[in-house]
PDB file of C-alpha atoms in Angstrom:
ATOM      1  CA  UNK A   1      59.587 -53.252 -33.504  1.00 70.00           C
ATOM      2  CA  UNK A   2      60.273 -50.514 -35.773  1.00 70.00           C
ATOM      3  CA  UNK A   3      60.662 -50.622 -39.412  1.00 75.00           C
ATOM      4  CA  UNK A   4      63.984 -49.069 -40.653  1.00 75.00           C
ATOM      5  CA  UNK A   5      62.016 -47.148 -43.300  1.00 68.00           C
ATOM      6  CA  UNK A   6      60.188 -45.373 -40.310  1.00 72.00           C
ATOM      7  CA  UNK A   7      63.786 -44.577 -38.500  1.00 71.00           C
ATOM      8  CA  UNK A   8      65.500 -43.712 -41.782  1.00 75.00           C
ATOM      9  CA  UNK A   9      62.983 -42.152 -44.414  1.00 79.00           C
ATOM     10  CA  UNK A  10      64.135 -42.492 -47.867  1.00 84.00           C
ATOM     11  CA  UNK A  11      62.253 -39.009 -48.659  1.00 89.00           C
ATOM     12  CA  UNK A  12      62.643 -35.677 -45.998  1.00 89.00           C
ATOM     13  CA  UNK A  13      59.026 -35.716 -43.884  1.00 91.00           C
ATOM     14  CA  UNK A  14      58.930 -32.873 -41.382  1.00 90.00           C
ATOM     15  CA  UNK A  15      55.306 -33.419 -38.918  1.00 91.00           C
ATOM     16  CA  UNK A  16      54.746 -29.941 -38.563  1.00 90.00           C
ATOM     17  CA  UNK A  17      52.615 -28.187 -35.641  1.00 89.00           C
ATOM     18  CA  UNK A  18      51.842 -24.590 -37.201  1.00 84.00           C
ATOM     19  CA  UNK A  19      49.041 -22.544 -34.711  1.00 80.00           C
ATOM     20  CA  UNK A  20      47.310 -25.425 -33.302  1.00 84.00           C
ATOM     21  CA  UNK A  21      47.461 -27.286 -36.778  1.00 84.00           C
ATOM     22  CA  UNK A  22      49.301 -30.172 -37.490  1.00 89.00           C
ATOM     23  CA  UNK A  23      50.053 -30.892 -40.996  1.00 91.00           C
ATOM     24  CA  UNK A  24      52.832 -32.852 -42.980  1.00 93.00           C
ATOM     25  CA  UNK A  25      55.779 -31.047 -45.092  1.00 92.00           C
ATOM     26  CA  UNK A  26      57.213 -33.191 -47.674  1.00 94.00           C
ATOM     27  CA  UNK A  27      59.693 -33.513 -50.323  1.00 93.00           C
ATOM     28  CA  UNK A  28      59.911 -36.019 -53.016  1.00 92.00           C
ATOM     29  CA  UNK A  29      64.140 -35.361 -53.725  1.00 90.00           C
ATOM     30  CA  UNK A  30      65.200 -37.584 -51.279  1.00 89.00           C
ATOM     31  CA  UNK A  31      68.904 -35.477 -51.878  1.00 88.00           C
ATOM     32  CA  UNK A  32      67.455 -33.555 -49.642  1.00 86.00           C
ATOM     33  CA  UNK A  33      68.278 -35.982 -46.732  1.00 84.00           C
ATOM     34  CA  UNK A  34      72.014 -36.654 -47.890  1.00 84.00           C
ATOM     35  CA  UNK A  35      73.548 -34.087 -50.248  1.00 82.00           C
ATOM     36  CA  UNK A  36      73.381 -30.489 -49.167  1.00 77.00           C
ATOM     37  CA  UNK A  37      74.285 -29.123 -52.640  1.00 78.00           C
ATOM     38  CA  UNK A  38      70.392 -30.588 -53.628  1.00 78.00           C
ATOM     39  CA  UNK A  39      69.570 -27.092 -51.334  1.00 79.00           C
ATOM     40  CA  UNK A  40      69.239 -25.272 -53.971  1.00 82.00           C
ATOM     41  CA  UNK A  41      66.219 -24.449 -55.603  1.00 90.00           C
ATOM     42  CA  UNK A  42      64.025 -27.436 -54.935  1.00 92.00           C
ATOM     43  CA  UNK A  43      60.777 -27.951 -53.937  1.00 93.00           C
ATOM     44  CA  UNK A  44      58.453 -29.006 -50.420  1.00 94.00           C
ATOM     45  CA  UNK A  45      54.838 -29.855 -50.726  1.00 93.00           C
ATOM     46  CA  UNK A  46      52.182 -29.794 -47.775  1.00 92.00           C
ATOM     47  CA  UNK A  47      49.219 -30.713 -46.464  1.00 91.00           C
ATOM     48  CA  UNK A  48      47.289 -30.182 -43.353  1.00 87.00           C
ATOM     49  CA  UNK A  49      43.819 -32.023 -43.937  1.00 81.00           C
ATOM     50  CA  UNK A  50      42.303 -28.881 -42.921  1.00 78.00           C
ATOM     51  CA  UNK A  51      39.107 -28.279 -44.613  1.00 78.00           C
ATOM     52  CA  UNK A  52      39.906 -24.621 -46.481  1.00 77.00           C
ATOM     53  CA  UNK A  53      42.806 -26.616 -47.557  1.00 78.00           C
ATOM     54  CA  UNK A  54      41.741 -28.275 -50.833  1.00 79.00           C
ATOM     55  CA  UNK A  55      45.183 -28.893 -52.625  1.00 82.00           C
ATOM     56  CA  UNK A  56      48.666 -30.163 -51.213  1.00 86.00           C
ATOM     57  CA  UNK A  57      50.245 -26.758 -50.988  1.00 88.00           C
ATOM     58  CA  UNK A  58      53.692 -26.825 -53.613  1.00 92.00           C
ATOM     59  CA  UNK A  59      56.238 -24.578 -51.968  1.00 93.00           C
ATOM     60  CA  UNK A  60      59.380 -23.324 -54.342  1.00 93.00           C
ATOM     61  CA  UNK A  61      62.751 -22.640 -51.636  1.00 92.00           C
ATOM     62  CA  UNK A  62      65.749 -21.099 -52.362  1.00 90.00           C
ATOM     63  CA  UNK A  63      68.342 -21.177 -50.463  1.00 86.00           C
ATOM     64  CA  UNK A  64      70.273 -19.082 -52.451  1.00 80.00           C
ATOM     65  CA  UNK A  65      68.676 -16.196 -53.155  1.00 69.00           C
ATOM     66  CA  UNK A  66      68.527 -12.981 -51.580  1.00 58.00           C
ATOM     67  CA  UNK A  67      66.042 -10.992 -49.789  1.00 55.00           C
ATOM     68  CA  UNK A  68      65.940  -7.792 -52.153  1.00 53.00           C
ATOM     69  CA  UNK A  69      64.993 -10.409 -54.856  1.00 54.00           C
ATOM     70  CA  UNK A  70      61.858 -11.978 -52.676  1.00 55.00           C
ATOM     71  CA  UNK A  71      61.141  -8.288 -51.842  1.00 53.00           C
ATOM     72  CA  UNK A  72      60.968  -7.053 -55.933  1.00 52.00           C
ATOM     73  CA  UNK A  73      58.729  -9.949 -56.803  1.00 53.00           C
ATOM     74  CA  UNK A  74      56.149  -8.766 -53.926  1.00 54.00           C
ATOM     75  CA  UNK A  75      53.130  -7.377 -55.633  1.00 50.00           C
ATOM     76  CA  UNK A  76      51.518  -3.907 -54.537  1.00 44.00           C
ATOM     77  CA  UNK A  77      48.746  -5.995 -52.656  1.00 48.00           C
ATOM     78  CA  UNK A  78      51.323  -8.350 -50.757  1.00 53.00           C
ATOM     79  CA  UNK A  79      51.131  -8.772 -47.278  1.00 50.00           C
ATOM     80  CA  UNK A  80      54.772  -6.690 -46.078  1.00 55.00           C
ATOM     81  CA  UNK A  81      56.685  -8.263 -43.559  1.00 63.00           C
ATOM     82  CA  UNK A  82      53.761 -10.622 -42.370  1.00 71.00           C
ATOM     83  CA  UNK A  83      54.509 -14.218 -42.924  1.00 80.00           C
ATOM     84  CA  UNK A  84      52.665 -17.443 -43.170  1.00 85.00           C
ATOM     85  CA  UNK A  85      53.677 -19.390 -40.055  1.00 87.00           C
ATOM     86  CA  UNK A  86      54.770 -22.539 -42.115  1.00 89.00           C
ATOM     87  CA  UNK A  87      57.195 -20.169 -43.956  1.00 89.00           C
ATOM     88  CA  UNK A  88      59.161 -19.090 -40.373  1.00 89.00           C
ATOM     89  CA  UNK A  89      59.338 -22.968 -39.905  1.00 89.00           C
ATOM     90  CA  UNK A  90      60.633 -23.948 -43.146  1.00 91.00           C
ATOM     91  CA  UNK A  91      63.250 -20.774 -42.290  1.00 90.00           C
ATOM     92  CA  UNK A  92      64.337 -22.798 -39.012  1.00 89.00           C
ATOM     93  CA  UNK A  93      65.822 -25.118 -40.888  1.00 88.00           C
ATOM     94  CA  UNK A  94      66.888 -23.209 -43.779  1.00 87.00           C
ATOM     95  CA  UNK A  95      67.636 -19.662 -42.889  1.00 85.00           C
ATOM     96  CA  UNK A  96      67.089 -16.453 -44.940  1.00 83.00           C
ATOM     97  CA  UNK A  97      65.366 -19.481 -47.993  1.00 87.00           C
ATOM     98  CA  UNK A  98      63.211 -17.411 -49.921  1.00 89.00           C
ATOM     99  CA  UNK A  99      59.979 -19.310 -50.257  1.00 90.00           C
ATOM    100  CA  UNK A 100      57.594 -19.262 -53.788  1.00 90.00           C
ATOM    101  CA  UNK A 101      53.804 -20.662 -52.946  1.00 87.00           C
ATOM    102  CA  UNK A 102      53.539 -21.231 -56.950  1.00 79.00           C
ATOM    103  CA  UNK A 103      49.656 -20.510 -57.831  1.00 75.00           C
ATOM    104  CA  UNK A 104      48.500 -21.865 -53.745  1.00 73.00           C
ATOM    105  CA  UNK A 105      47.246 -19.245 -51.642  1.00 71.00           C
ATOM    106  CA  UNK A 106      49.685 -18.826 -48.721  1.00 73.00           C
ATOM    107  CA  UNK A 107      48.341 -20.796 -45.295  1.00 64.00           C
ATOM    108  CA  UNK A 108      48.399 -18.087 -42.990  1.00 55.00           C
TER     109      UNK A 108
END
């Protein structure tokens, strides 16, 4: 039998499988699950167990921000339009989010 903790999580878990990686995005608001005015800047943390992967990764989305903003804070060495496969799938669920890394390199 199931534990109602496992059918209803108290905290948003997504299991994620990101080019033949599976890894675990998290939150710790557990708003996130009930109130959709928590979408606003908030934060998503994860973590793949892959080796080169030696922190959680702490991800910054915004649902309410624009594109010409993510586009101004792009440095002169930034990648363009190429983007981290984890940041399309957090976009599935939260369209046009703009999505801060913080100081972890991007998991490409």
């Amino acid at each position: 039998q199931v534990s109602p903790a496992l059918r209803t999580p108290r905290l948003p878990v997504w299991l994620c499988s990101l080019s033949g990686r599976h890894g675990v995005l998290f939150g710790t608001d557990s708003r996130l699950l009930s109130d959709w005015k928590s979408e606003r800047p908030f934060h998503l943390y994860f973590y793949s167990g892959q080796q080169k992967q030696t922190q959680t990764a702490h991800l910054t989305i915004d649902t309410h921000s624009h594109h010409w903003e993510e586009a101004q804070r792009e440095g002169p060495c930034s990648l363009g339009k190429r983007r981290p496969a984890l940041e399309m799938a957090i976009r599935t669920k939260w369209a046009g989010a703009t999505i801060s890394w913080k100081e972890t390199e991007p998991l490409f």
